[in-house]
Coordinates of C-alpha atoms and ligand atoms in Angstrom, one line a residue:
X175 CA 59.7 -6.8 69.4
X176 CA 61.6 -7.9 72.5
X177 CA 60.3 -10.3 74.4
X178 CA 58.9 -9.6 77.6
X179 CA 60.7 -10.8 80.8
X180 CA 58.1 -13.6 81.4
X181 CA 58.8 -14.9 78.4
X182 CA 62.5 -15.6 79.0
X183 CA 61.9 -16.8 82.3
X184 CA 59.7 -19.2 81.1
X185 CA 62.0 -20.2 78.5
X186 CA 64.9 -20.4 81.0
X187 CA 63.0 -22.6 82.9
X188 CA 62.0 -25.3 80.0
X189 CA 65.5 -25.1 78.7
X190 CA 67.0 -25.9 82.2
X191 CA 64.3 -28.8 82.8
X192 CA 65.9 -31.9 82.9
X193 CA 64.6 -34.7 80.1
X194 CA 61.4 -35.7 80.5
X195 CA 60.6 -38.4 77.9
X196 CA 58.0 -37.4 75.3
X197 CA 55.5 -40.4 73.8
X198 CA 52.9 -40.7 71.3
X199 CA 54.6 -37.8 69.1
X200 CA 51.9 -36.7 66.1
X201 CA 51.2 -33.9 63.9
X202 CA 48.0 -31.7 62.9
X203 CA 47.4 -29.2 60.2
X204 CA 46.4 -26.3 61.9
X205 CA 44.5 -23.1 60.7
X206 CA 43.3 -19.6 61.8
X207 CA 40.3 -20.9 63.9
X208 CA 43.1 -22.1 66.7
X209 CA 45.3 -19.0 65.9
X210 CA 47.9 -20.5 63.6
X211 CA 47.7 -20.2 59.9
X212 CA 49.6 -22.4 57.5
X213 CA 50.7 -24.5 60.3
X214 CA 51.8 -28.0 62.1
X215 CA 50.9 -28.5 65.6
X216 CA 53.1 -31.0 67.2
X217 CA 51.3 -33.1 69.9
X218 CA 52.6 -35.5 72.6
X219 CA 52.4 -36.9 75.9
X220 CA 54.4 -37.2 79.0
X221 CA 54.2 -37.4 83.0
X222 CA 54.3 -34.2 83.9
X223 CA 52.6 -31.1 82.9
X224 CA 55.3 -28.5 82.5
X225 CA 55.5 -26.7 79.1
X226 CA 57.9 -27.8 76.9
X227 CA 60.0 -26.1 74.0
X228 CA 59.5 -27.2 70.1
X229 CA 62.9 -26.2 68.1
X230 CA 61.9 -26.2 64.1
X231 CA 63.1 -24.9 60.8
X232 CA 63.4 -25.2 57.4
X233 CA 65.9 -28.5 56.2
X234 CA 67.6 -25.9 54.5
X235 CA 67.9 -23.0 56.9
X236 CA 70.3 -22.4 59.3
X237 CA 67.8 -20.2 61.8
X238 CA 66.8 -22.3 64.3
X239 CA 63.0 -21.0 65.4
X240 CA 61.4 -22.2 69.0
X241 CA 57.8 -22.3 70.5
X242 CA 56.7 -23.5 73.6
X243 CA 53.5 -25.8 74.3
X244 CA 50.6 -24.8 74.9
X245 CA 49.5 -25.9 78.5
X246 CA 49.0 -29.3 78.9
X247 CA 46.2 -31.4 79.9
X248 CA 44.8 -34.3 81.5
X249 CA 41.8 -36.2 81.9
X250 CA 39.9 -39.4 83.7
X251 CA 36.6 -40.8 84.0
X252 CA 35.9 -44.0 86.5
X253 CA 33.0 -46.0 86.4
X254 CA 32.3 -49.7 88.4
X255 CA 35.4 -51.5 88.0
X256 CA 36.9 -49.2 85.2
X257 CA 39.2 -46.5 85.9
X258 CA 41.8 -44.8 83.7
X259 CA 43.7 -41.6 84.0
X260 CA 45.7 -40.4 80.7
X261 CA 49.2 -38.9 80.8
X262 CA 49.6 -34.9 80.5
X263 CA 49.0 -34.3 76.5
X264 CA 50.9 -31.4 75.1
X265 CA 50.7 -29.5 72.0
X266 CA 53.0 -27.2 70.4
X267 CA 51.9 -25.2 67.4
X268 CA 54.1 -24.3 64.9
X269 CA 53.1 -21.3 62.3
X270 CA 52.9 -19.3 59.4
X271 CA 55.2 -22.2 57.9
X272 CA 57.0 -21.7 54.4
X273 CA 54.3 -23.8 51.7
X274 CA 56.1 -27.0 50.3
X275 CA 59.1 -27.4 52.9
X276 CA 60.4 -29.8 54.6
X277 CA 61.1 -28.9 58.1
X278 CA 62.9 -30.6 60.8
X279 CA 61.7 -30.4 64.6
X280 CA 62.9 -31.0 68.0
X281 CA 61.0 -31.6 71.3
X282 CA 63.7 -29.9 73.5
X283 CA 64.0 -32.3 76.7
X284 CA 61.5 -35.3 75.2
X285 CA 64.5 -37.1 73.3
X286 CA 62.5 -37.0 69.9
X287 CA 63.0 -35.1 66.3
X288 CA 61.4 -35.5 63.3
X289 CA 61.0 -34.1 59.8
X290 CA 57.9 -33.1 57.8
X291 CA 56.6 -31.8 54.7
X292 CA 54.0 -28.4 54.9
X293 CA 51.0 -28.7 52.1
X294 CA 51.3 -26.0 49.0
X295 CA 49.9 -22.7 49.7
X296 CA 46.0 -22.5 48.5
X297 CA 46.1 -20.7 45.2
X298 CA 49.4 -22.3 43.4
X299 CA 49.6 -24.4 41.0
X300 CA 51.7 -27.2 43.2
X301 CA 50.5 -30.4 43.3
X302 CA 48.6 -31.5 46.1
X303 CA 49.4 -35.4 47.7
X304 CA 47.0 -36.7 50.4
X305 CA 47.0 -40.1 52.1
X306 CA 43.4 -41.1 53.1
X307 CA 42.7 -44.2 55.2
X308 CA 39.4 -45.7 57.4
X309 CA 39.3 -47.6 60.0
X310 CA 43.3 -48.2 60.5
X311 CA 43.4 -50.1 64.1
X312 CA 46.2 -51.3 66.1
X313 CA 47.5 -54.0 64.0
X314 CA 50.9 -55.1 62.4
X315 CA 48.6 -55.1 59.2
X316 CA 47.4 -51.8 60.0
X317 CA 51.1 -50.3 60.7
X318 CA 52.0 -51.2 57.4
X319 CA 48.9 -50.0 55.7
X320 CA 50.4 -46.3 57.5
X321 CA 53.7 -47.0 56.6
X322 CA 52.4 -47.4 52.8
X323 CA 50.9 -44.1 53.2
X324 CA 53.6 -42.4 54.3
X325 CA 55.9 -43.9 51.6
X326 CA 56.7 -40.9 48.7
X327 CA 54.8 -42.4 45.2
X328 CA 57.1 -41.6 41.9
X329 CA 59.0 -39.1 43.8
X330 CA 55.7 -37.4 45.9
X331 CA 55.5 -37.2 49.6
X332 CA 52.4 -37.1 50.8
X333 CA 51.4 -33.5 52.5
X334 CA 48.6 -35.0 55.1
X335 CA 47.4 -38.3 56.1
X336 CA 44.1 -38.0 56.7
X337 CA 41.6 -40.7 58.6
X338 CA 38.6 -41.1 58.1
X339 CA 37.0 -42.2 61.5
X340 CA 37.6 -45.7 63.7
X341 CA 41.5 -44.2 64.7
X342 CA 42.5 -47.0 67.8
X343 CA 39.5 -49.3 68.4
X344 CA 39.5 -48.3 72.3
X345 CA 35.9 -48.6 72.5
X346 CA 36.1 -47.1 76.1
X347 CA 39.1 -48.4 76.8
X348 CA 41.4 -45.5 76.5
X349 CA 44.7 -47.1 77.4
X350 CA 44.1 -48.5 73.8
X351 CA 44.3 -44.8 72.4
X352 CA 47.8 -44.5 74.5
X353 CA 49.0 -47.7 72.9
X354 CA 47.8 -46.6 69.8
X355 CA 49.3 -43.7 69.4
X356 CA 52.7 -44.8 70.4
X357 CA 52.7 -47.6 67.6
X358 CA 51.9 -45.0 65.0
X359 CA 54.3 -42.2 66.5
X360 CA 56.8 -44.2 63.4
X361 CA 54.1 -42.5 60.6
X362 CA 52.4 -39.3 62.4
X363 CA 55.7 -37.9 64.2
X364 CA 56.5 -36.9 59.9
X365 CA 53.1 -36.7 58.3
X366 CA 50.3 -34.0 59.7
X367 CA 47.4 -35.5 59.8
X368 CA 43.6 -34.7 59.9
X369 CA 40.4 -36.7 60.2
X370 CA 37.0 -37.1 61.4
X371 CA 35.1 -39.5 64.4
X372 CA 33.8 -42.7 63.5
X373 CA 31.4 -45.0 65.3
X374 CA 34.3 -46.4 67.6
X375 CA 35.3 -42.9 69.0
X376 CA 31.6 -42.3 69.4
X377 CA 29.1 -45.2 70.4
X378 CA 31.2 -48.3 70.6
X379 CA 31.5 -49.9 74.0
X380 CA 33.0 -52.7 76.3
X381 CA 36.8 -51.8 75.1
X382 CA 39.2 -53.3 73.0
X383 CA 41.7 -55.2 74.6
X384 CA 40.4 -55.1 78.3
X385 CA 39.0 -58.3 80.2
X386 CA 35.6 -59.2 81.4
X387 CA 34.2 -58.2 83.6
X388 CA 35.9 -55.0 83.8
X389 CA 35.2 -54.2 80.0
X390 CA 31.6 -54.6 80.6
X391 CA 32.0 -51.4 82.9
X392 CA 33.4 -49.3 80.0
X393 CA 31.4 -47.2 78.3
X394 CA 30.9 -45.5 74.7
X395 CA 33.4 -42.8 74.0
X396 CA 30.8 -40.3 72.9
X397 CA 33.8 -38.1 71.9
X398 CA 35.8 -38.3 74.8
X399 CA 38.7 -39.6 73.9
X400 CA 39.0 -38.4 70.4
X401 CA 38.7 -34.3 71.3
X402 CA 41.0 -34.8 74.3
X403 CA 43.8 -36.5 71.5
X404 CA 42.8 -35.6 68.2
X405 CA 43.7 -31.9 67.1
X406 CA 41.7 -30.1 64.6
X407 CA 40.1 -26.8 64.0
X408 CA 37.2 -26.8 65.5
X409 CA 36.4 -24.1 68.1
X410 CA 36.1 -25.0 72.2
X411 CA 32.4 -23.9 72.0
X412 CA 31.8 -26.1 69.3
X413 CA 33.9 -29.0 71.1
X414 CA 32.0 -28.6 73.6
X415 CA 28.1 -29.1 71.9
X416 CA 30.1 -32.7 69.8
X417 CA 30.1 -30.2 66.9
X418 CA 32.8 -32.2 65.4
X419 CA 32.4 -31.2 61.6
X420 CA 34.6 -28.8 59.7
X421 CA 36.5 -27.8 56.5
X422 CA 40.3 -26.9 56.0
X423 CA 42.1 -26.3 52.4
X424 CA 45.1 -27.8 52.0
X425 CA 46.4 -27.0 48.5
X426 CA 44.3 -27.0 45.5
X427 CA 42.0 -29.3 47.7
X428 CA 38.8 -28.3 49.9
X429 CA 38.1 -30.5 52.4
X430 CA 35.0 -31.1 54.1
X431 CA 35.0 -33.2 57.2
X432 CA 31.0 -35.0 58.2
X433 CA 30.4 -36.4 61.4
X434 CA 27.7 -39.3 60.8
X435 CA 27.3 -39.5 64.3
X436 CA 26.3 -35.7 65.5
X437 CA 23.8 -35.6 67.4
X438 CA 24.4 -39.2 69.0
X439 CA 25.1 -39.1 73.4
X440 CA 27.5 -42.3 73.2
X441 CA 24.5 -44.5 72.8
X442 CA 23.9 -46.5 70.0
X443 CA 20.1 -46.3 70.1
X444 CA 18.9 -43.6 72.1
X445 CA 19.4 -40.9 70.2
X446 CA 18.2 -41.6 66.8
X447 CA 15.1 -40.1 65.5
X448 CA 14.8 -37.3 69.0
X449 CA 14.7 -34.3 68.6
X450 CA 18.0 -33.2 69.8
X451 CA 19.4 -35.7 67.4
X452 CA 17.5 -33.9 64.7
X453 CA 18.1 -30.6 65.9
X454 CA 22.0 -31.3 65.5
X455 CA 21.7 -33.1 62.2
X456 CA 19.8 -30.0 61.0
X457 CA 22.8 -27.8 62.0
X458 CA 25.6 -29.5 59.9
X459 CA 23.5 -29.8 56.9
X460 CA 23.2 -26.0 57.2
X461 CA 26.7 -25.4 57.6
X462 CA 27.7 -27.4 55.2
X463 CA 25.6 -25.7 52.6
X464 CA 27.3 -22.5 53.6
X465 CA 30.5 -23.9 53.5
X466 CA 30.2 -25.4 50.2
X467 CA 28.6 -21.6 49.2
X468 CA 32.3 -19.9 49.6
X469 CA 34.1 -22.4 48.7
X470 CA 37.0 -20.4 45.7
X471 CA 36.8 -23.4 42.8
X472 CA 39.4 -21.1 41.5
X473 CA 41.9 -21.6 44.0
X474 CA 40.5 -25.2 45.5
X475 CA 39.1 -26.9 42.0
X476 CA 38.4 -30.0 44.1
X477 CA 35.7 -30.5 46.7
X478 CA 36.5 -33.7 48.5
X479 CA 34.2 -34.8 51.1
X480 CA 35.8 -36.9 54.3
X481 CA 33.3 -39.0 56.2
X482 CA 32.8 -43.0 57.9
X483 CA 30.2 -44.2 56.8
X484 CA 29.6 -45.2 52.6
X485 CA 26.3 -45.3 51.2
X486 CA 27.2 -46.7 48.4
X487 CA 28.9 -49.8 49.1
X488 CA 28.1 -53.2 47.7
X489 CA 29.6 -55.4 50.7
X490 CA 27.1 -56.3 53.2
X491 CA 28.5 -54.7 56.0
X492 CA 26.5 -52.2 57.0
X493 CA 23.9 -51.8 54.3
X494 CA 20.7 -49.8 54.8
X495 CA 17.6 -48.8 53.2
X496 CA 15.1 -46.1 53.1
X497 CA 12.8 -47.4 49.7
X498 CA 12.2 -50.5 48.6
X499 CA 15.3 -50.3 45.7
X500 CA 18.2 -50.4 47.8
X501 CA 20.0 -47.4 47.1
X502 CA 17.6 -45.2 46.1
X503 CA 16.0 -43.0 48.2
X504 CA 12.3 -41.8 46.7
X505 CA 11.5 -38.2 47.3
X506 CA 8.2 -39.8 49.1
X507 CA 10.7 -41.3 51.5
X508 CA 13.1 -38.6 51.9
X509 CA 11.9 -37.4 55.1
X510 CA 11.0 -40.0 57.1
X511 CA 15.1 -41.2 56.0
X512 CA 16.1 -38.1 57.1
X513 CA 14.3 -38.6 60.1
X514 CA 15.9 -41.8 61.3
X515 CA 13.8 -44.8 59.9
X516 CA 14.0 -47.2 57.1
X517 CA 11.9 -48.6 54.7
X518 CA 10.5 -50.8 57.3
X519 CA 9.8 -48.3 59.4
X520 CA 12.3 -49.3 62.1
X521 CA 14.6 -46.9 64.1
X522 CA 17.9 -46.3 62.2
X523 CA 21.1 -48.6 63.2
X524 CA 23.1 -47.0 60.5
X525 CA 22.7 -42.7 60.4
X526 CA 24.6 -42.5 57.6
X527 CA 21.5 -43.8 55.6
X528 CA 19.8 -41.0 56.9
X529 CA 22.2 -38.2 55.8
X530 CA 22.1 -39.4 52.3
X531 CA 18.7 -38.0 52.2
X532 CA 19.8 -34.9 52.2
X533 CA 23.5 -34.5 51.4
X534 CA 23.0 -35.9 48.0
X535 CA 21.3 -33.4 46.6
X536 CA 23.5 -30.4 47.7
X537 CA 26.7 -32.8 47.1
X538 CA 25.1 -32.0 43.4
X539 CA 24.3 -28.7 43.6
X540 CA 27.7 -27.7 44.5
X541 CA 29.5 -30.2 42.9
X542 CA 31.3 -32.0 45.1
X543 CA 33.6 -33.9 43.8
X544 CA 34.8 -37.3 45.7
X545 CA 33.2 -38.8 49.1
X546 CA 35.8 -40.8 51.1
X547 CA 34.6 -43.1 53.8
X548 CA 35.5 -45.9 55.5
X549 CA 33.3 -48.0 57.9
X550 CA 33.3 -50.9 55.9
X551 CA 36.4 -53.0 55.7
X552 CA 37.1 -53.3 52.2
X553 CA 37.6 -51.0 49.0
X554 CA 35.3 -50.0 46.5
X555 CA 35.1 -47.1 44.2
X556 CA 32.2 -45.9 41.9
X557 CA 31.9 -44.3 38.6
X558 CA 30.3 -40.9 39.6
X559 CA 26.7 -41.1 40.9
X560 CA 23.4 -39.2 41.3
X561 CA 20.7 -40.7 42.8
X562 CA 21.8 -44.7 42.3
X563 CA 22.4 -44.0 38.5
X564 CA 25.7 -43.1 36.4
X565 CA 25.9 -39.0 36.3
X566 CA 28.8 -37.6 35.0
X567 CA 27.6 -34.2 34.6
X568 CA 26.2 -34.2 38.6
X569 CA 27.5 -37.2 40.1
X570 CA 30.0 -37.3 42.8
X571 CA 32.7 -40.9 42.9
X572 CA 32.4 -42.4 46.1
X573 CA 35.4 -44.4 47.5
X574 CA 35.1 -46.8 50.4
X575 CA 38.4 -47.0 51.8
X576 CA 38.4 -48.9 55.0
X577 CA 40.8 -51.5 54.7
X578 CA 43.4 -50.0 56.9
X579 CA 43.9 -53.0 58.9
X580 CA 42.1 -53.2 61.9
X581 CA 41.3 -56.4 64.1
X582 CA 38.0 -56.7 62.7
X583 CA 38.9 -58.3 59.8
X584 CA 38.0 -58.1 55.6
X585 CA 34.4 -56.7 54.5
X586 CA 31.9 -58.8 52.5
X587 CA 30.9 -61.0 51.0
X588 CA 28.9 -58.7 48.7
X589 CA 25.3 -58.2 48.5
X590 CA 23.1 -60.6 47.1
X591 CA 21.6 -60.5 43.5
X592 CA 23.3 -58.1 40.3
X593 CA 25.7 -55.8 41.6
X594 CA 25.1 -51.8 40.1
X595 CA 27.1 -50.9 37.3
X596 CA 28.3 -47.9 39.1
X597 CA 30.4 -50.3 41.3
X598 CA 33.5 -50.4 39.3
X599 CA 36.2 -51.4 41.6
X600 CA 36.6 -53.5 44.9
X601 CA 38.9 -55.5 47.2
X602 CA 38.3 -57.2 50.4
X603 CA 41.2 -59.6 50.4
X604 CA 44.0 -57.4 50.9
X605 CA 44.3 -54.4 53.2
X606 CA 45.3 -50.9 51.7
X607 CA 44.2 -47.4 51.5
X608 CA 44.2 -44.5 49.2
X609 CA 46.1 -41.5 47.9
X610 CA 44.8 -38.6 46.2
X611 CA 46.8 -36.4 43.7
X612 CA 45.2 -33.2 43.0
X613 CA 46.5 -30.5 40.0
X614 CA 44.7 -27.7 38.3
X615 CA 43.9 -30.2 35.3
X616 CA 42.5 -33.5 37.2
X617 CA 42.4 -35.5 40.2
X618 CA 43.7 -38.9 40.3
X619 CA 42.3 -41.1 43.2
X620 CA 44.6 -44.1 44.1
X621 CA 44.5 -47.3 45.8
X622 CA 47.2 -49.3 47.1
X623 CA 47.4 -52.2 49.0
X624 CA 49.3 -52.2 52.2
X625 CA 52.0 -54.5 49.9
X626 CA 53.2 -52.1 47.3
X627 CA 53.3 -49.0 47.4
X628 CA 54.5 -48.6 44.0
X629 CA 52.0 -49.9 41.6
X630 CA 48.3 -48.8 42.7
X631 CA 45.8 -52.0 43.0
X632 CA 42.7 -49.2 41.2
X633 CA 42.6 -45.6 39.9
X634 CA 40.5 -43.2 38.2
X635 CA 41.2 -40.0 36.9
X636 CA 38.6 -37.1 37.1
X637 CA 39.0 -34.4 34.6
X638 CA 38.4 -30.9 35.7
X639 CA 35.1 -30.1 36.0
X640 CA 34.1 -27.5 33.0
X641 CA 31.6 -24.7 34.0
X642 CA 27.8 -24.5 31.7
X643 CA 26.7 -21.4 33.0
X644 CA 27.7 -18.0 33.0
X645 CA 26.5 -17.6 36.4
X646 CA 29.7 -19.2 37.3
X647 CA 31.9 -17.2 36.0
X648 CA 32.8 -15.7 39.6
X649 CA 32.0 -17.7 42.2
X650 CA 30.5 -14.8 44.4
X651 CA 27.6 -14.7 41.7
X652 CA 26.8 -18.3 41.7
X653 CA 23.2 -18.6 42.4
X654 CA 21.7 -21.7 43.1
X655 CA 20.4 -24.2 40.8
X656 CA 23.1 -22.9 38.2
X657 CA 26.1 -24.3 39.0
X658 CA 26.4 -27.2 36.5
X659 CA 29.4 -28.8 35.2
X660 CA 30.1 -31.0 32.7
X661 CA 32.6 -33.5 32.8
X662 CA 35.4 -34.1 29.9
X663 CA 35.6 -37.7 30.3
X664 CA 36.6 -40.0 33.0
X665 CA 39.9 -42.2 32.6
X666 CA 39.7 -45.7 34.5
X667 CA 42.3 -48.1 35.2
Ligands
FE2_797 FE1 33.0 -47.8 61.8

């Protein structure tokens, strides 16, 4: 098809354009629900808006393809003494990429290039790499955490970094994001990434870096910052209710990414237990059940779930309680949990308790593998649980990994009194994160501190899960209440 003649004047006009510096370069997976399949959106920021032109192609090819940006944008807020205006942020979405290539790409005019690696298609047999870190900050110990991740491990380059809430720390400070993203361009201009809000892009206030008095005038995020700079496939309607929660494949892994803050207004209190809090809660519990309904175990074996907040987590960071054995949520309880209160009968400081209520018992049902989280700033990773006891027929493995580095410090000490037996592994004296290997056969879940990226600090292995009932045969009949599995065995290192 030829193109039309506003198309070459508009490229005529972004070619002639003299430079105009590009800054805080970073890639996305992208996805049909924003119109590109199998592809890497390259996102950036400048001081002017003008369109700009994205050269790419395969390492290996010698056809040079070209997109231009989508149109920029900008945004600002003031308040009291606090204003802040960000720089025009540009994406350019590259599409329908080859699976497992490396690509090169240029920002034509912006002075930077970069290479990256595209994910397998979903449905081969290729094996899938993620890099999965909470809570990175704005660090030199978080820049090498990222750098760690980014690192190839025996031979295999990781095909998406993938954070799991707490990005910059800017609190309301949104220069911080601007920083932020420049001292991570090094990582995310060569590794797409994907990820999910945590508390500090939600209901943290008072900034980062900023001084009093002016950071008192700064107020939570409540999303702000984190749709305007983050990119993932989540549609403008949904954007625009904080319906932040999604799901994307990326090779023989399905992702699902929770928000433990939906429903929250960029308060830390006055949300929890309203109804509109409820009412939003209620909605992502639902989708995720329907999610988890079509979810092809054929083509994505593994069903990894990406949130920020652990439940089961023996540091004392961030503990809560809904019966009176921690960890265990009674089913007389389950609803008033759900609902936002503890055992005590006190509003909830930490939703995520709250969520476990619920999410447990479907994690189950469908047979979710892995729970990633971060929150807590340390590592820990479980044998697989139902219901604060060892399962290895229904349990899911839950990994805290939120030692990226962040100003905040190391978690713990630990919890007082006999730590569960389920807790198998921890760290809060080094900072790391994790990488996740995925074949048909198993998936190997990986920690590394931010030291060595060679030799993993803690792994398990998860064997395929086997099918029990014939109901499962095709997953369009599963029904249910029949979808078992049974586990093979469960290597630990
Ligand atoms: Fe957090």
């Amino acid at each position: 098809m030829l193109p039309s003649v506003l198309q070459v004047l508009l490229a005529a006009v972004v070619i002639a354009s003299p430079p105009r510096p590009a800054s805080q370069v970073h890639l996305a997976l992208t996805n049909a629900v924003q119109n590109c399949e199998n592809g890497v959106a390259v996102s950036f920021a400048s001081e002017t808006p003008h369109q700009y032109q994205i050269n790419y192609k395969p390492i290996e090819s010698a056809q040079t393809l070209n997109v231009t940006t989508r149109p920029s944008e900008s945004y600002g807020l003031s308040r009291g003494r606090y204003s802040y205006k960000s720089p025009y942020l540009h994406s350019g979405f590259m599409c329908n990429l080859l699976p497992n290539t490396a690509y090169q790409y240029e920002i034509v005019g912006g002075g930077k290039s970069f290479q990256f690696l595209t994910p397998p298609a979903t449905g081969s047999d290729a094996i899938t790499v993620l890099s999965v870190v909470g809570d990175p900050g704005d660090t030199t110990d978080s820049s090498a955490t990222l750098e760690m991740l980014a690192t190839p491990y025996k031979g295999m380059h990781p095909h998406a970094l993938i954070v799991a809430g707490d990005y910059s720390y800017a609190n309301g400070e949104h220069e911080v994001w601007d920083r932020w993203f420049n001292l991570q361009e090094v990582v995310f201009g060569h590794v797409p990434t994907l990820g999910i809000n945590g508390n500090h892009e939600t209901v943290v206030a008072n900034g980062h870096a900023a001084p009093r008095p002016k950071a008192w005038d700064m107020v939570g995020e409540n999303y702000l910052g984190y749709l305007q700079r983050i990119l993932t496939p989540i549609s403008n309607e949904n954007k625009a209710k904080r319906r932040t929660y999604y799901s994307f494949d990326i090779g023989l892994v399905h992702l699902v990414f929770l928000d433990d803050y939906v429903g929250s207004s960029g308060s830390t209190w006055n949300s929890v237990g309203s109804k509109p809090w409820l009412n939003e809660r209620t909605k992502q519990l639902t989708w995720l059940v329907q999610d988890l309904e079509h979810v092809n175990r054929t083509a994505t074996p593994w069903v990894v779930v990406i949130k920020h907040n652990p439940f089961y987590n023996t540091w004392r960071d961030h503990q809560c309680q809904c019966s009176k054995t921690r960890f265990h949520i009674d089913d007389s309880d389950r609803e008033r949990c759900w609902e936002g209160r503890y055992v005590s009968g006190s509003s909830m400081y930490e939703p995520h308790c709250g969520l476990q209520a619920k999410l447990e018992p479907i994690y189950a049902e469908y047979g979710v593998d892995v729970v990633m989280t971060g929150h807590v700033h340390g590592y820990e990773r479980t044998a697989p649980i139902y219901q604060n006891k060892i399962n290895e027929e229904r349990g899911t493995v839950y990994i805290t990994t939120g030692a990226g580095g962040n100003y905040e410090g190391h978690a713990g000490p630990r919890i007082p009194g006999p730590i569960p037996e389920w807790s198998r592994a921890v760290n809060n004296k080094v900072y790391g994160a994790s990488k996740v290997i995925a074949t048909k056969d198993y998936l190997e879940i990986l920690w590394f501190t931010n030291t060595n990226s060679k030799t993993p600090f803690d792994s398990i292995i998860l064997p395929v899960r086997i099918p029990t009932s014939p109901f499962e045969q095709s997953s369009k009949k599963v029904k249910r209440g029949y979808y078992k599995f049974r586990l093979l065995g469960i290597q630990e290192y």
